[in-house]
Amino acid sequence: MPANPGFKVMSIRTNNNCSRNIDRSPGTEVRSGGWVLTETMFAIGIGITFLVALMGIFVSSSLSFAGVGNYINMDRRSRNALDQMTRNIRSAKLLTSFDPAALVFNYDAAATTNLAYRYNAAAGMVTEEWTVSGGTTTNNLLTGCDSFTFSLYDHDLAPTTDVSAGQGKVISVGWHCYGTALSRTNSEYMQQAQIVIRNQP
């Protein structure tokens, strides 16, 4: 039988030497393997989306770790400052001057050693000053403070500003500090317990 125009003839020989002719029209040709442009673009889009999401997770995690590290550093500095002030104020002999931003003590009975704590609002800094025989040494105790205040109380824990004998006995201190990590600012409020000037009359 003659083949029809527009069709392909495929001959198949079986084991019993019989041959068959199979007509294949153009619309029934088997598609060859491989990706087309649409599939490739779709796969690229999925890959880019995954990479963007991964980058977002990385940036978010980095900021979180930096913030936690910043809080840990501020907490360590605050605790060290508090411990140092508490130890020195308890050992001081006499409070000679009081201001919400400054304290001055005679540190020994001979009054040759003086101790002062001062808050510089413009610099956001708290300093510790030791004056021994006329020479002064200044240490930076806290930095990055936007508020800092001392409070003075008498023996009955009533607020006072009187530093004369029998008056100011207890000091309280509070501050608010901040720190920056990866362009993000964290803040910490520190309020300590009251400190008794043990040698104060």
Coordinates of C-alpha atoms in Angstrom, one line a residue:
M1 CA 0.0 0.0 0.0
P2 CA 1.5 3.3 -1.0
A3 CA 2.4 5.7 1.8
N4 CA 0.2 8.8 2.2
P5 CA 1.8 12.2 1.6
G6 CA 2.8 14.0 4.8
F7 CA 3.3 10.8 6.8
K8 CA 6.5 9.0 7.7
V9 CA 6.7 5.2 7.4
M10 CA 8.7 3.3 10.0
S11 CA 9.5 -0.4 9.4
I12 CA 9.8 -2.8 12.3
R13 CA 11.1 -6.3 11.9
T14 CA 10.0 -8.8 14.5
N15 CA 11.7 -12.1 15.6
N16 CA 9.7 -14.1 13.2
N17 CA 11.0 -12.1 10.2
C18 CA 7.6 -10.4 9.7
S19 CA 7.8 -6.7 9.0
R20 CA 5.2 -4.1 9.8
N21 CA 4.9 -0.5 8.6
I22 CA 3.8 2.0 11.2
D23 CA 2.7 5.4 10.0
R24 CA 3.8 8.4 12.1
S25 CA 2.2 11.7 11.5
P26 CA 4.2 14.9 12.2
G27 CA 2.1 15.6 15.3
T28 CA 2.9 12.3 16.9
E29 CA 6.8 12.6 16.9
V30 CA 8.4 11.9 20.3
R31 CA 9.8 15.0 21.9
S32 CA 13.6 15.0 22.6
G33 CA 15.0 15.7 26.1
G34 CA 16.2 19.1 27.4
W35 CA 15.0 22.3 29.0
V36 CA 13.3 25.1 27.2
L37 CA 13.8 28.8 28.0
T38 CA 10.7 29.0 30.2
E39 CA 11.8 26.2 32.4
T40 CA 15.3 27.7 32.7
M41 CA 14.0 31.1 33.7
F42 CA 11.7 29.6 36.2
A43 CA 14.6 27.6 37.9
I44 CA 16.8 30.8 37.9
G45 CA 14.0 32.7 39.6
I46 CA 13.6 30.0 42.3
G47 CA 17.4 30.1 42.9
I48 CA 17.5 33.9 43.3
T49 CA 14.5 33.9 45.7
F50 CA 16.3 31.3 47.8
L51 CA 19.5 33.3 47.9
V52 CA 17.7 36.5 48.9
A53 CA 15.9 34.7 51.7
L54 CA 19.2 33.2 52.9
M55 CA 20.9 36.6 52.8
G56 CA 18.0 38.1 54.9
I57 CA 18.4 35.4 57.5
F58 CA 22.1 36.0 57.7
V59 CA 21.7 39.8 58.1
S60 CA 19.0 39.5 60.7
S61 CA 21.1 36.9 62.7
S62 CA 24.2 39.2 62.5
L63 CA 22.2 42.2 63.9
S64 CA 20.7 40.1 66.7
F65 CA 24.1 38.7 67.7
A66 CA 25.6 42.2 67.6
G67 CA 22.8 43.5 69.8
V68 CA 23.2 40.8 72.4
G69 CA 27.0 41.3 72.4
N70 CA 26.4 45.1 72.9
Y71 CA 24.1 44.5 75.9
I72 CA 26.6 42.1 77.4
N73 CA 29.4 44.7 77.1
M74 CA 27.2 47.5 78.6
D75 CA 26.1 45.2 81.5
R76 CA 29.7 44.3 82.2
R77 CA 30.8 48.0 82.2
S78 CA 27.9 49.0 84.4
R79 CA 28.5 46.2 87.0
N80 CA 32.2 47.0 87.1
A81 CA 31.5 50.7 87.6
L82 CA 28.9 50.0 90.3
D83 CA 31.2 47.6 92.2
Q84 CA 34.1 50.1 92.1
M85 CA 31.9 53.0 93.3
T86 CA 30.4 50.9 96.1
R87 CA 33.7 49.7 97.3
N88 CA 35.3 53.1 97.4
I89 CA 32.3 55.0 98.8
R90 CA 32.0 52.5 101.7
S91 CA 35.7 53.0 102.5
A92 CA 35.7 56.8 102.3
K93 CA 36.1 58.7 105.6
L94 CA 34.0 61.8 105.0
L95 CA 31.7 63.2 102.3
T96 CA 32.8 66.8 101.9
S97 CA 30.7 67.9 98.9
F98 CA 27.5 66.8 97.3
D99 CA 25.8 67.6 94.0
P100 CA 23.5 65.4 91.8
A101 CA 26.3 65.3 89.3
A102 CA 29.4 65.2 91.7
L103 CA 30.6 63.7 94.9
V104 CA 33.8 64.6 96.8
F105 CA 35.2 62.6 99.7
N106 CA 38.1 62.7 102.1
Y107 CA 39.4 59.2 101.7
D108 CA 41.8 59.1 104.7
A109 CA 41.9 60.6 108.2
A110 CA 44.7 62.9 107.3
A111 CA 42.7 64.4 104.4
T112 CA 45.7 64.0 102.1
T113 CA 43.8 61.7 99.7
N114 CA 40.5 62.8 98.1
L115 CA 38.1 60.9 95.9
A116 CA 35.7 62.5 93.5
Y117 CA 33.0 61.2 91.1
R118 CA 31.9 63.6 88.4
Y119 CA 29.4 63.4 85.6
N120 CA 30.1 65.4 82.4
A121 CA 26.7 65.6 80.6
A122 CA 28.2 67.1 77.5
A123 CA 30.6 64.2 77.1
G124 CA 28.3 61.6 78.5
M125 CA 31.1 60.4 80.7
V126 CA 31.5 59.6 84.4
T127 CA 35.0 60.0 85.9
E128 CA 36.7 58.9 89.1
E129 CA 39.3 61.3 90.4
W130 CA 42.0 60.5 92.9
T131 CA 43.9 63.4 94.5
V132 CA 47.0 62.4 96.5
S133 CA 49.3 65.0 97.9
G134 CA 48.1 67.5 95.3
G135 CA 48.4 65.2 92.3
T136 CA 45.2 64.2 90.5
T137 CA 44.6 61.0 88.5
T138 CA 41.4 60.7 86.5
N139 CA 39.9 57.4 85.3
N140 CA 36.9 57.1 82.9
L141 CA 34.4 55.0 84.8
L142 CA 31.4 55.1 82.3
T143 CA 30.9 56.4 78.8
G144 CA 27.9 56.8 76.6
C145 CA 25.6 58.1 79.5
D146 CA 22.8 60.4 78.6
S147 CA 21.7 60.7 82.2
F148 CA 23.3 60.2 85.5
T149 CA 22.4 61.4 89.0
F150 CA 23.4 61.0 92.7
S151 CA 21.0 61.2 95.6
L152 CA 21.8 61.7 99.2
Y153 CA 19.8 60.5 102.3
D154 CA 20.3 61.0 106.0
H155 CA 20.3 58.3 108.7
D156 CA 16.5 58.0 108.5
L157 CA 16.7 57.7 104.7
A158 CA 15.1 61.1 104.2
P159 CA 16.4 63.0 101.2
T160 CA 19.0 65.7 102.0
T161 CA 21.8 67.7 100.6
D162 CA 23.5 68.4 103.9
V163 CA 27.0 67.0 104.2
S164 CA 27.6 68.2 107.7
A165 CA 28.2 65.8 110.6
G166 CA 25.2 63.6 111.4
Q167 CA 23.4 64.3 108.1
G168 CA 24.2 62.7 104.8
K169 CA 24.8 59.0 105.3
V170 CA 23.5 57.0 102.3
I171 CA 24.1 57.6 98.6
S172 CA 22.0 56.2 95.7
V173 CA 23.0 56.5 92.1
G174 CA 21.2 55.9 88.8
W175 CA 22.1 56.3 85.2
H176 CA 21.0 55.5 81.6
C177 CA 23.7 54.5 79.1
Y178 CA 23.7 53.5 75.5
G179 CA 26.0 51.6 73.1
T180 CA 26.1 51.2 69.3
A181 CA 26.8 48.1 67.3
L182 CA 26.4 47.8 63.5
S183 CA 24.7 51.2 63.3
R184 CA 22.1 50.1 65.9
T185 CA 21.8 51.7 69.3
N186 CA 21.0 49.7 72.4
S187 CA 20.4 51.4 75.8
E188 CA 20.5 50.2 79.4
Y189 CA 19.1 51.6 82.6
M190 CA 21.0 50.9 85.8
Q191 CA 19.7 51.7 89.2
Q192 CA 21.8 50.5 92.1
A193 CA 20.9 49.8 95.7
Q194 CA 21.8 52.4 98.3
I195 CA 25.4 52.7 99.5
V196 CA 26.1 53.5 103.1
I197 CA 29.1 55.7 103.8
R198 CA 30.3 53.5 106.7
N199 CA 32.8 56.0 108.2
Q200 CA 30.5 59.0 107.9
P201 CA 29.4 60.3 111.3

